[in-house]
mmCIF file of C-alpha atoms in Angstrom:
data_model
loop_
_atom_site.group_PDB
_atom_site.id
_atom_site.type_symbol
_atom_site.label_atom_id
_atom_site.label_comp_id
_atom_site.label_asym_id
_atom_site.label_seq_id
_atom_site.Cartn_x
_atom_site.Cartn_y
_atom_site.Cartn_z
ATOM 1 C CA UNK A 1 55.387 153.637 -4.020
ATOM 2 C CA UNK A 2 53.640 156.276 -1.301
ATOM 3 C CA UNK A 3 50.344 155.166 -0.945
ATOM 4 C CA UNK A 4 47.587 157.963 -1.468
ATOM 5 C CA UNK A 5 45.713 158.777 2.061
ATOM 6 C CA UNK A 6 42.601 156.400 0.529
ATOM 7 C CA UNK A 7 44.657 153.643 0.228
ATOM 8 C CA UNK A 8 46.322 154.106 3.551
ATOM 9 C CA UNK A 9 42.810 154.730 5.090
ATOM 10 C CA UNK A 10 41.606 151.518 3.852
ATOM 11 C CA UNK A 11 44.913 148.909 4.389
ATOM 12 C CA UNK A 12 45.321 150.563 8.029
ATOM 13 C CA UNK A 13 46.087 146.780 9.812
ATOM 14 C CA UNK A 14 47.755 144.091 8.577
ATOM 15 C CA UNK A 15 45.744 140.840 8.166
ATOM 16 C CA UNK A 16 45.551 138.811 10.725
ATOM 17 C CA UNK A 17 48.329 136.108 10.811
ATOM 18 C CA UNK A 18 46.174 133.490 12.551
ATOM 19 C CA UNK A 19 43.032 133.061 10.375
ATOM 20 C CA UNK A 20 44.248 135.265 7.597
ATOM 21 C CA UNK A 21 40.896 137.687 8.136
ATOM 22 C CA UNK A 22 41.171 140.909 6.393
ATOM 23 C CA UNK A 23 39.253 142.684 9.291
ATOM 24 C CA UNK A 24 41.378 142.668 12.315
ATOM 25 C CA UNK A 25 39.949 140.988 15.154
ATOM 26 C CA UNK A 26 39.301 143.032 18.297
ATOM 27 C CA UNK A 27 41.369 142.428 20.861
ATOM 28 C CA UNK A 28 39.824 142.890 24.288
ATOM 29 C CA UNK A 29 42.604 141.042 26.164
ATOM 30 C CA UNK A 30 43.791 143.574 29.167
ATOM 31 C CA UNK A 31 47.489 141.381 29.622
ATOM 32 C CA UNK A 32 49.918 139.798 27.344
ATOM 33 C CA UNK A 33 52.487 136.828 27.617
ATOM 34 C CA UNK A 34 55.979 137.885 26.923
ATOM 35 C CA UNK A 35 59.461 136.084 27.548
ATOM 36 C CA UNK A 36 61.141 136.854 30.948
ATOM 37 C CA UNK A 37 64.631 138.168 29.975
ATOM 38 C CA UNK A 38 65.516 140.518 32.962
ATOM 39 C CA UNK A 39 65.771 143.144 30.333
ATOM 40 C CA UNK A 40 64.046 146.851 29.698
ATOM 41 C CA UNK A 41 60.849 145.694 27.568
ATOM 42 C CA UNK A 42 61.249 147.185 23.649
ATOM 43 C CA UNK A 43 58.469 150.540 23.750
ATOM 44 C CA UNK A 44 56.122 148.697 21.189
ATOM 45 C CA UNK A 45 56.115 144.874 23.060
ATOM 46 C CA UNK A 46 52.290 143.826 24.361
ATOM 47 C CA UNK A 47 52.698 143.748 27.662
ATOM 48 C CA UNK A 48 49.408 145.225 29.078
ATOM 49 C CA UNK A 49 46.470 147.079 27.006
ATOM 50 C CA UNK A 50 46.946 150.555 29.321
ATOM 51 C CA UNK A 51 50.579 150.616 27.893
ATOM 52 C CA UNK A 52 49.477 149.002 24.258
ATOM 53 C CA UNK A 53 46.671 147.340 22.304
ATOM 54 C CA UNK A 54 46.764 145.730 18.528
ATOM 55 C CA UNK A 55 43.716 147.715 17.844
ATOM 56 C CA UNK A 56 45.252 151.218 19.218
ATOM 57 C CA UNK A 57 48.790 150.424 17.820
ATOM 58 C CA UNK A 58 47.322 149.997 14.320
ATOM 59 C CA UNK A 59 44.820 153.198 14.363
ATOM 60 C CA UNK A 60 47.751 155.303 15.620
ATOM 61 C CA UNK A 61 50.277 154.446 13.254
ATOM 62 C CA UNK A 62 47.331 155.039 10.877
ATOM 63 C CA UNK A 63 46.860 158.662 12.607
ATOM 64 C CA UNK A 64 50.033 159.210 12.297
ATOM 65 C CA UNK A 65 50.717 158.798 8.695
ATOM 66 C CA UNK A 66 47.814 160.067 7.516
ATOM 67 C CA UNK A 67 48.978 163.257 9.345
ATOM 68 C CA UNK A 68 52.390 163.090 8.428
ATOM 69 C CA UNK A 69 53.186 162.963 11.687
ATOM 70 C CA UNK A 70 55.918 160.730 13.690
ATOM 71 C CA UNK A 71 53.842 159.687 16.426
ATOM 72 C CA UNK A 72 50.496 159.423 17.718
ATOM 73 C CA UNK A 73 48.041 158.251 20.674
ATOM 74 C CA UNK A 74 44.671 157.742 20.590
ATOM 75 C CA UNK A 75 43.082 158.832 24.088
ATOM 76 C CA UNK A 76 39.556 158.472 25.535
ATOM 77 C CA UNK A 77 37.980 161.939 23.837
ATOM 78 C CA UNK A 78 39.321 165.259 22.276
ATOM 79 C CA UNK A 79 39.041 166.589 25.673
ATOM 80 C CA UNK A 80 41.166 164.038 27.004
ATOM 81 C CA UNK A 81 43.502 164.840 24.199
ATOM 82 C CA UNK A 82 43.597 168.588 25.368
ATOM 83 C CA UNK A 83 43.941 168.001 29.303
ATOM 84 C CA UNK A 84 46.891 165.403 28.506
ATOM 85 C CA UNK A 85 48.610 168.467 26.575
ATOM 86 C CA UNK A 86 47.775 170.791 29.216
ATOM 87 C CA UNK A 87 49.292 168.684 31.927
ATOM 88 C CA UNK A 88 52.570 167.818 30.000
ATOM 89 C CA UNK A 89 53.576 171.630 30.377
ATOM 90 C CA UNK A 90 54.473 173.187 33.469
ATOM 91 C CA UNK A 91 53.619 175.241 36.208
ATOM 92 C CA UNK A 92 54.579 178.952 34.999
ATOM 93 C CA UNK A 93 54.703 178.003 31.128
ATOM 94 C CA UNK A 94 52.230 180.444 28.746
ATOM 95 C CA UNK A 95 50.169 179.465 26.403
ATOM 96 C CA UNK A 96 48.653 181.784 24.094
ATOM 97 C CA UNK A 97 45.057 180.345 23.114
ATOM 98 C CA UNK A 98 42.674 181.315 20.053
ATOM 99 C CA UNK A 99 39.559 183.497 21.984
ATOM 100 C CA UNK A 100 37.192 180.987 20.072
ATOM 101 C CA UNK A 101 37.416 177.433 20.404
ATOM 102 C CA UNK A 102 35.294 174.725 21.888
ATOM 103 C CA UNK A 103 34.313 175.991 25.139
ATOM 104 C CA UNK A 104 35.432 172.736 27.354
ATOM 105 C CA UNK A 105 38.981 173.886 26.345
ATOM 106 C CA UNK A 106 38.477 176.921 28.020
ATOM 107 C CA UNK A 107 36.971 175.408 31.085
ATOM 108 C CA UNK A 108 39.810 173.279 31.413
ATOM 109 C CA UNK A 109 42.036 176.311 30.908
ATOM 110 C CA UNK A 110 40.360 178.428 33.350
ATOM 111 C CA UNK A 111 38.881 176.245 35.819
ATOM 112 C CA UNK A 112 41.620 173.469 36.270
ATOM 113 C CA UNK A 113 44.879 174.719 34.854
ATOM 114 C CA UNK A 114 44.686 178.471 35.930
ATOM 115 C CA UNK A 115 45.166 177.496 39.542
ATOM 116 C CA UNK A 116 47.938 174.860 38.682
ATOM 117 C CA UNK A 117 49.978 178.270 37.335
ATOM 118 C CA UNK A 118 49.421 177.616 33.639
ATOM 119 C CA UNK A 119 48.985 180.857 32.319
ATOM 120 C CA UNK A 120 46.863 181.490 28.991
ATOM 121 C CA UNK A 121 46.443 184.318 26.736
ATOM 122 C CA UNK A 122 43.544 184.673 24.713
ATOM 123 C CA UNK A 123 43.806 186.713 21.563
ATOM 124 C CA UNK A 124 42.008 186.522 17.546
ATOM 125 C CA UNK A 125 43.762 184.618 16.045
ATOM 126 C CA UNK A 126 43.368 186.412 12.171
ATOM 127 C CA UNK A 127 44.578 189.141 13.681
ATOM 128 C CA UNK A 128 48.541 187.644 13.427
ATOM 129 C CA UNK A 129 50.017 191.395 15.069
ATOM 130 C CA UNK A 130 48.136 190.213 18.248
ATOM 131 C CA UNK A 131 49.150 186.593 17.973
ATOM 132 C CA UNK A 132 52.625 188.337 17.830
ATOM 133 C CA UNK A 133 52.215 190.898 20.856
ATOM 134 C CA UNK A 134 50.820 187.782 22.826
ATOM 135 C CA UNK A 135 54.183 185.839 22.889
ATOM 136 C CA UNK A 136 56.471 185.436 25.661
ATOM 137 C CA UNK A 137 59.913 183.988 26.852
ATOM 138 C CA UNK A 138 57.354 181.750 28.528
ATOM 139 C CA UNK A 139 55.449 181.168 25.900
ATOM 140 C CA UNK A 140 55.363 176.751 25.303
ATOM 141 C CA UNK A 141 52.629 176.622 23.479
ATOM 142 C CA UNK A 142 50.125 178.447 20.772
ATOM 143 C CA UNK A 143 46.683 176.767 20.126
ATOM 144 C CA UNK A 144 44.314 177.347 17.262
ATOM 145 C CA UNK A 145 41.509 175.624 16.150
ATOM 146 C CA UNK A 146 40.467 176.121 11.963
ATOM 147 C CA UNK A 147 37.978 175.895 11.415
ATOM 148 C CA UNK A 148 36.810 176.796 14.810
ATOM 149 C CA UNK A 149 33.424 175.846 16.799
ATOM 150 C CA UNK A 150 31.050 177.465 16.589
ATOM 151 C CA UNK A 151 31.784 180.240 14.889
ATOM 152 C CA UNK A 152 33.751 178.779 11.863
ATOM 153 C CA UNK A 153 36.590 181.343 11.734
ATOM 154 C CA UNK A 154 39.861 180.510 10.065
ATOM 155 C CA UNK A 155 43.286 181.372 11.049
ATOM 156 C CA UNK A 156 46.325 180.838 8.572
ATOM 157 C CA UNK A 157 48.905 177.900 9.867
ATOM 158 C CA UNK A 158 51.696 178.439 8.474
ATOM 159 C CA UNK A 159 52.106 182.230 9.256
ATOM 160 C CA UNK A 160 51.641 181.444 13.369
ATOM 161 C CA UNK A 161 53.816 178.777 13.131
ATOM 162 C CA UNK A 162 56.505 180.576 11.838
ATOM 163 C CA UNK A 163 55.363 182.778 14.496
ATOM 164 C CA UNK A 164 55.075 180.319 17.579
ATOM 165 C CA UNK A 165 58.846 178.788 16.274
ATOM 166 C CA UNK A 166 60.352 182.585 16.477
ATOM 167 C CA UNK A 167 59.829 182.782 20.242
ATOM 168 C CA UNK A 168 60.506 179.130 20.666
ATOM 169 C CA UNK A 169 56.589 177.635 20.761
ATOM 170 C CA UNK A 170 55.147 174.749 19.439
ATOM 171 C CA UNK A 171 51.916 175.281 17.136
ATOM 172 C CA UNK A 172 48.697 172.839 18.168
ATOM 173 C CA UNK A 173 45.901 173.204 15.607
ATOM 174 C CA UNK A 174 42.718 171.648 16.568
ATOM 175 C CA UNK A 175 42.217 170.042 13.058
ATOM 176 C CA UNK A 176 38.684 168.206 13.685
ATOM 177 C CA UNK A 177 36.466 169.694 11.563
ATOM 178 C CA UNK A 178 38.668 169.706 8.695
ATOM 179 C CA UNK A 179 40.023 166.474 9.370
ATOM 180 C CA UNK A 180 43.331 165.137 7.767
ATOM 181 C CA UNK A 181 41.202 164.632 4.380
ATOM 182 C CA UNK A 182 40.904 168.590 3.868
ATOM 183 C CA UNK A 183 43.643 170.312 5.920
ATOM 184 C CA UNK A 184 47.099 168.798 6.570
ATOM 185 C CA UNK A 185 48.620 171.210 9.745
ATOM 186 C CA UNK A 186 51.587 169.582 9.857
ATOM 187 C CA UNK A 187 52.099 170.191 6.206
ATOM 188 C CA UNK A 188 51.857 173.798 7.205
ATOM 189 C CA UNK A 189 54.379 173.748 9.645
ATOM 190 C CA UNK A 190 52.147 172.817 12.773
ATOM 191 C CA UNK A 191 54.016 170.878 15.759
ATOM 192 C CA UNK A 192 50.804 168.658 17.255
ATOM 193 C CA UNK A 193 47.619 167.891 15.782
ATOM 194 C CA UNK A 194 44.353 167.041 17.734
ATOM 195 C CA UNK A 195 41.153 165.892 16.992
ATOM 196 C CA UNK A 196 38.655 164.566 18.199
ATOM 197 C CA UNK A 197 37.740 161.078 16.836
ATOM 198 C CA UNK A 198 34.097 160.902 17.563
ATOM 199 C CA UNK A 199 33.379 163.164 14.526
ATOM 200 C CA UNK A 200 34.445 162.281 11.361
ATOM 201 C CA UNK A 201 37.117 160.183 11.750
ATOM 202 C CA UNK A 202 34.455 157.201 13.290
ATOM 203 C CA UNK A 203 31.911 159.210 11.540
ATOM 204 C CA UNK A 204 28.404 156.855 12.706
ATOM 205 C CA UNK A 205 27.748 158.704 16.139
ATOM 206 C CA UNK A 206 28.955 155.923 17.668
ATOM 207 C CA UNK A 207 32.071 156.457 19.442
ATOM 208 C CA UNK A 208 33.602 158.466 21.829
ATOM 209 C CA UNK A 209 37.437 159.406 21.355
ATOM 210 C CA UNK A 210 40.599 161.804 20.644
ATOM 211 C CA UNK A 211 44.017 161.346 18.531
ATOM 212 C CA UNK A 212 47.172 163.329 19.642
ATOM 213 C CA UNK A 213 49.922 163.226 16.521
ATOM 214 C CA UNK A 214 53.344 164.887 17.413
ATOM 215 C CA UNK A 215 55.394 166.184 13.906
ATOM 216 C CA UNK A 216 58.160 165.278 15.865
ATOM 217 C CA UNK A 217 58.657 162.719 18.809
ATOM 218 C CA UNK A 218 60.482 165.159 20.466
ATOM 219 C CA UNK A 219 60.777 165.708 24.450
ATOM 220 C CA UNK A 220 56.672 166.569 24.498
ATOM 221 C CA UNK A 221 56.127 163.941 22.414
ATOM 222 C CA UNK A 222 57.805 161.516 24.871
ATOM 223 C CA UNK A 223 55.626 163.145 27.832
ATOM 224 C CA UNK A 224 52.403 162.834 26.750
ATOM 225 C CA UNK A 225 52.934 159.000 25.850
ATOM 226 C CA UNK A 226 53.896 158.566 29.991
ATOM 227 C CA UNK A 227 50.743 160.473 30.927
ATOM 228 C CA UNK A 228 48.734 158.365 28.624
ATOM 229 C CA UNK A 229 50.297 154.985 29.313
ATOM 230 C CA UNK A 230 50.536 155.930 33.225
ATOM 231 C CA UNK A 231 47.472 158.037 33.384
ATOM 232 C CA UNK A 232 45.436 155.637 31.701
ATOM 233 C CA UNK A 233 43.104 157.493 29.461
ATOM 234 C CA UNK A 234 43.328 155.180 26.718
ATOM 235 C CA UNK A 235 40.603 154.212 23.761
ATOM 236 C CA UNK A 236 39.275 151.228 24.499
ATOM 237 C CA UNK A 237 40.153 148.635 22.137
ATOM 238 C CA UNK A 238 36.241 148.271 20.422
ATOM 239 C CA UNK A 239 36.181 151.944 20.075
ATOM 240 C CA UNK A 240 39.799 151.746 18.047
ATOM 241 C CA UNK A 241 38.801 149.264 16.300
ATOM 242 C CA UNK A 242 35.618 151.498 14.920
ATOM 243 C CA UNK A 243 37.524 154.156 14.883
ATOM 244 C CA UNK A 244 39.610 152.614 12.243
ATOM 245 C CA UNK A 245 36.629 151.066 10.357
ATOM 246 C CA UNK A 246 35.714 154.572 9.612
ATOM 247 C CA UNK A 247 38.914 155.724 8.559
ATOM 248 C CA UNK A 248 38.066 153.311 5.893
ATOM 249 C CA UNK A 249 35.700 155.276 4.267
ATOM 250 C CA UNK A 250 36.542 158.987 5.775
ATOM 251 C CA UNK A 251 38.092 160.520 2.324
ATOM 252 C CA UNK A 252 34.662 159.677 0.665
ATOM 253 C CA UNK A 253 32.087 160.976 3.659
ATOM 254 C CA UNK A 254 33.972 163.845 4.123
ATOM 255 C CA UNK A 255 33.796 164.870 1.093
ATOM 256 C CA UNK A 256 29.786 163.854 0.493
ATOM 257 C CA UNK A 257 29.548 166.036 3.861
ATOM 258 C CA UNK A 258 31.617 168.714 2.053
ATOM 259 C CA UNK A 259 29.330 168.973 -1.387
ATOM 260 C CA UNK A 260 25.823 168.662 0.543
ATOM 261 C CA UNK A 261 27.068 171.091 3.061
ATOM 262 C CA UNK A 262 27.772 173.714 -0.125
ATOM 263 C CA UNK A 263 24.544 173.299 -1.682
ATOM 264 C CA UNK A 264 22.477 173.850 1.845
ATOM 265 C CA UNK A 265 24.825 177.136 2.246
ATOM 266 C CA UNK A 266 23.935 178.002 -1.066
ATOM 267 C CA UNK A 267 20.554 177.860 -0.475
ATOM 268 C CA UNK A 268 20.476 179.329 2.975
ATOM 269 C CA UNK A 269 22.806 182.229 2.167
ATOM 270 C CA UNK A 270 19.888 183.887 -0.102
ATOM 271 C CA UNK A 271 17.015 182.863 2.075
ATOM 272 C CA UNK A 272 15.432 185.991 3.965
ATOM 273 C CA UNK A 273 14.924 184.874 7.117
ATOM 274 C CA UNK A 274 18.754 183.738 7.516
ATOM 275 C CA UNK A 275 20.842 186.522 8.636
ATOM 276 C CA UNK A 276 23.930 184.973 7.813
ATOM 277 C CA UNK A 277 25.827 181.872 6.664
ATOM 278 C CA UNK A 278 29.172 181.265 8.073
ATOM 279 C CA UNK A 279 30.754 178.416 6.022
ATOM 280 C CA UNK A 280 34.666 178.450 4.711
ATOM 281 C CA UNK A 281 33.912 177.506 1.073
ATOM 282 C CA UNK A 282 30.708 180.062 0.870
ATOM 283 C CA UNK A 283 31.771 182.956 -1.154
ATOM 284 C CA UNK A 284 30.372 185.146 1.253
ATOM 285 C CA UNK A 285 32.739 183.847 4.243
ATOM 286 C CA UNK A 286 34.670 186.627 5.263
ATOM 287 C CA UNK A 287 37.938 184.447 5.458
ATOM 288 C CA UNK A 288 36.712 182.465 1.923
ATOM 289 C CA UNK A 289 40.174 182.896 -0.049
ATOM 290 C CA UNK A 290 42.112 181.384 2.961
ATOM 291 C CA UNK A 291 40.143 178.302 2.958
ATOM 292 C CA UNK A 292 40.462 177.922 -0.564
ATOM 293 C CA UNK A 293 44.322 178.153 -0.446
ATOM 294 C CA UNK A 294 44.064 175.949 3.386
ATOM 295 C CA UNK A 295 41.380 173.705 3.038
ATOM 296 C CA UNK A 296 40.969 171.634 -0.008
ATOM 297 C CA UNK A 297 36.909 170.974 0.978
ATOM 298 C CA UNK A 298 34.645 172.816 2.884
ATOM 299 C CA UNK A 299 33.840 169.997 5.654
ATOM 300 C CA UNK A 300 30.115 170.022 6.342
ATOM 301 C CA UNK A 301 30.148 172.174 9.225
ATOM 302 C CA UNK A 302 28.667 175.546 9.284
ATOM 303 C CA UNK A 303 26.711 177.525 11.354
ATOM 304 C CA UNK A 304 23.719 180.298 10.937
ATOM 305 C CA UNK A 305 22.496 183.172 12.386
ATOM 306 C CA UNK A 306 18.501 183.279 12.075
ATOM 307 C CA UNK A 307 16.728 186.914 11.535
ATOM 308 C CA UNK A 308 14.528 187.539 14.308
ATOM 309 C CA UNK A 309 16.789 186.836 17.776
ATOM 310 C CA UNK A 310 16.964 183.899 20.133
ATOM 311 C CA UNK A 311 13.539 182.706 20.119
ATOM 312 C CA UNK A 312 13.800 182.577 16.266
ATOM 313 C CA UNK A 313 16.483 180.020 16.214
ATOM 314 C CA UNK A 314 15.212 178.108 18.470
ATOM 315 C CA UNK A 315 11.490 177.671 16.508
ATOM 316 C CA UNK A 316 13.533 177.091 13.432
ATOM 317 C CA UNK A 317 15.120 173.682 15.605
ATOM 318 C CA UNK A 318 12.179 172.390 16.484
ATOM 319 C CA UNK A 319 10.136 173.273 13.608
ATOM 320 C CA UNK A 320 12.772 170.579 11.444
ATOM 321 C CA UNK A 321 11.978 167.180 10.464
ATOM 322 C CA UNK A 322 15.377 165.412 8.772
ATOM 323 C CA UNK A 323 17.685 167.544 11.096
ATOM 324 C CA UNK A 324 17.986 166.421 14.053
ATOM 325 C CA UNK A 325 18.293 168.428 17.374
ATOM 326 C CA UNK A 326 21.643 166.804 19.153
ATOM 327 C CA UNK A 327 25.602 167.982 19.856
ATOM 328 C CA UNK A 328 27.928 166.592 18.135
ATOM 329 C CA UNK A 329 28.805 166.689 14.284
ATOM 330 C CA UNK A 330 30.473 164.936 11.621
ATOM 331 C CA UNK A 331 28.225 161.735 11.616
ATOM 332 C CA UNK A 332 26.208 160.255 8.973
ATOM 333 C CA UNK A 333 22.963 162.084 10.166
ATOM 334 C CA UNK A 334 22.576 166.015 9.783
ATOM 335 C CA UNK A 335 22.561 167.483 13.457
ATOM 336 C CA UNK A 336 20.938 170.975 14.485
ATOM 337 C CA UNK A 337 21.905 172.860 17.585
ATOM 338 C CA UNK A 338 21.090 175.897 19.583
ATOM 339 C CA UNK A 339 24.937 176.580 21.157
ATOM 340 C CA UNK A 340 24.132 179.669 23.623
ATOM 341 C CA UNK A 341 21.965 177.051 25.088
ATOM 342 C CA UNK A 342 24.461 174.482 26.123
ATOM 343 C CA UNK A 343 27.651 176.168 25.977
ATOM 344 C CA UNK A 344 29.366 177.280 29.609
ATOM 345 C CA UNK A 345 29.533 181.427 29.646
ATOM 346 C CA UNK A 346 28.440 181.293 26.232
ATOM 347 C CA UNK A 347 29.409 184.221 24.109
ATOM 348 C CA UNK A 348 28.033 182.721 21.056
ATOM 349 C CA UNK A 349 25.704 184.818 19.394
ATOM 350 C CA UNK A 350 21.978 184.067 20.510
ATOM 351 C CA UNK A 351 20.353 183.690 17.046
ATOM 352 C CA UNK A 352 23.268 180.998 16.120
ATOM 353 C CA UNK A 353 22.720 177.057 15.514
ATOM 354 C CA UNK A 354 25.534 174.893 14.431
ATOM 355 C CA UNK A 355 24.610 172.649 11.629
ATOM 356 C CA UNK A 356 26.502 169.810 11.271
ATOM 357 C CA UNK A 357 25.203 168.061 7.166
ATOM 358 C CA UNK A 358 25.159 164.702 7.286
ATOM 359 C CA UNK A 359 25.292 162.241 4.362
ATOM 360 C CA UNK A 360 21.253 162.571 3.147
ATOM 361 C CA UNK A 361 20.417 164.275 -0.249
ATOM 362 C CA UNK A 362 21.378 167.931 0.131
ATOM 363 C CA UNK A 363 17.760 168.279 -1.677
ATOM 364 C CA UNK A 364 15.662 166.768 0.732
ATOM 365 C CA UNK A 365 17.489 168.405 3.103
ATOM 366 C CA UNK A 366 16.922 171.887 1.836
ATOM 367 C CA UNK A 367 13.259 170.761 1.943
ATOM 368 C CA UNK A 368 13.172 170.067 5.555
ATOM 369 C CA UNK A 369 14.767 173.829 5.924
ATOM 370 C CA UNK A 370 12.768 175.518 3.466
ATOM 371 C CA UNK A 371 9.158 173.716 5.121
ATOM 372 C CA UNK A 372 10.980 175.146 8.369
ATOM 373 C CA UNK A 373 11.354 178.249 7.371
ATOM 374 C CA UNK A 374 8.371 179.276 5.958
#
């Protein structure tokens, strides 16, 4: 029998052989005894918690499966995840980048990597002749995010991966707001997978972390585990272990998130003082038939462009009483953010906030906006 991704959610550790506890305990030890044999140590044995934990082993074999993946590491934040990438390529390598993505990945790009001699192309990615006149005999690596942040665009994963395999590139797709409950990447013919594990995977605003999951554990693969054993940027083992106790229930938030989400786009989409709704199960999303064939829920992201400019938007924030005024998304409380205000060379559009729904009733949350808005 192949257990259904809620059952594998929810029996993601073994019970514990010592007091039979159906929680796994936490296991905050830093060093491990093992036999002295004068021979190479297996790749799984505890030795010492930078190198491997019982709490990160069992939320990345989790990961991993729930991915369909071969392999996976869980690392200290999604931007830990991306830098580890970034530094298991080379010095001359290309990597052609989507032009919108969280903006920390292009810091890192620019800022730290440039210099190094990684060289990045940034191009739309729905636009799949550019994705094509992008590519190089350099070319290592094409990264996509769908949907993306802020500005919820979609790109379609299985046509740039055939594309990134033609010239001999692996595919990354940033797959956090979707999350493995909506949108499988690999499925589509995707190489890595990364997300970032303080959204909805953990899902209680509560912890800080990022999953890398390989298709393949190929040469890369094999790469990134020495930079993450050597390096050190591990998850701790209390932030696994939450990490993994909202796994448990991630196939039933997400899609709560998912169905208040549609009914707050719904009612924002015909409100007149709301320019626009950009959410990928909206009819009006420009992108809307991808994400039905892609996605199989909407996640409960979206974002909103108030009439009226900057100023607008940023009365509508703090005019809100539910919604919350934070970064951050996919937790059990609805968020509400001004991005041109915190975002690095912005180019988001003034008037936009990101919305992140959390798990309240979509109708008293469409009260809080309505009272907002009027």
């Amino acid at each position: 029998m192949s257990p259904r991704p809620e059952t594998l959610a929810v029996h993601n550790a073994d019970t514990d052989s010592t007091s039979g506890a159906i929680v796994p305990p936490i296991s905050l030890s830093t060093t491990f005894e093992y036999e002295t044999t004068g021979e190479d140590h297996p790749p799984d044995q505890l030795i010492y918690t930078r190198w491997q934990n019982p709490n990160r082993a069992a939320l990345e074999a989790t990961l991993a499966r729930l991915e369909g993946g071969a392999v996976a590491h869980a690392v200290s934040s999604g931007s830990a995840a991306m830098l580890t990438i970034f530094q298991a390529l080379r010095p001359g390598d290309h990597i052609v980048s989507s032009d919108d993505m969280y903006f920390g990945i292009r810091v890192q790009l620019n800022e730290f990597f440039a210099p190094w001699g990684l060289e990045t192309t940034y191009v739309d990615m729905s636009d799949l002749s550019a994705v094509r006149a992008a590519m190089r005999p350099t070319t290592k690596l094409v990264i996509l995010e769908s949907p993306t942040n802020p500005l919820i665009r979609l790109a379609d994963i299985a046509t740039i991966a055939e594309i990134a395999h033609e010239a001999g590139a692996a595919l990354l797709v940033d797959n956090t707001v979707a999350t493995p409950v909506a949108q499988h990447p690999i499925a589509l013919g995707a190489d890595i997978v990364v997300m970032s594990l303080t959204k909805y995977i953990a899902g209680h605003h509560d912890v800080l972390g990022g999953a890398i999951i390989f298709a393949e554990d190929d040469e890369l693969a094999e790469r990134v585990m020495r930079l993450v054993r050597i390096g050190g940027g591990v998850l701790s083992p209390m932030n696994c272990w939450l990490a993994a106790r909202g796994l448990q229930s991630l196939s039933y938030r997400v899609r709560a998130h998912s169905e208040n989400a549609l009914q707050v786009a719904c009612f924002l989409a015909e409100h007149p003082k709301i320019e626009r709704v950009l959410y990928p199960h909206h009819p009006s999303h420009p992108q809307n038939d991808l994400a039905l064939r892609q996605m199989s829920l909407g996640s409960g992201l979206m974002s909103i462009l108030v009439s009226g400019g900057r100023q607008a938007a940023i009365d509508l924030v703090n005019r809100l009483e539910l919604f919350t005024s934070a970064t951050s998304f996919g937790g059990t409380h609805s968020l509400i953010e001004h991005r041109e205000s915190i975002e690095e060379g912005s180019s988001t559009p003034a008037n936009l906030l990101r919305v992140s729904i959390g798990l309240e009733h979509p109708a008293d949350l469409i009260a809080d906006l309505q009272q907002a808005l009027a």
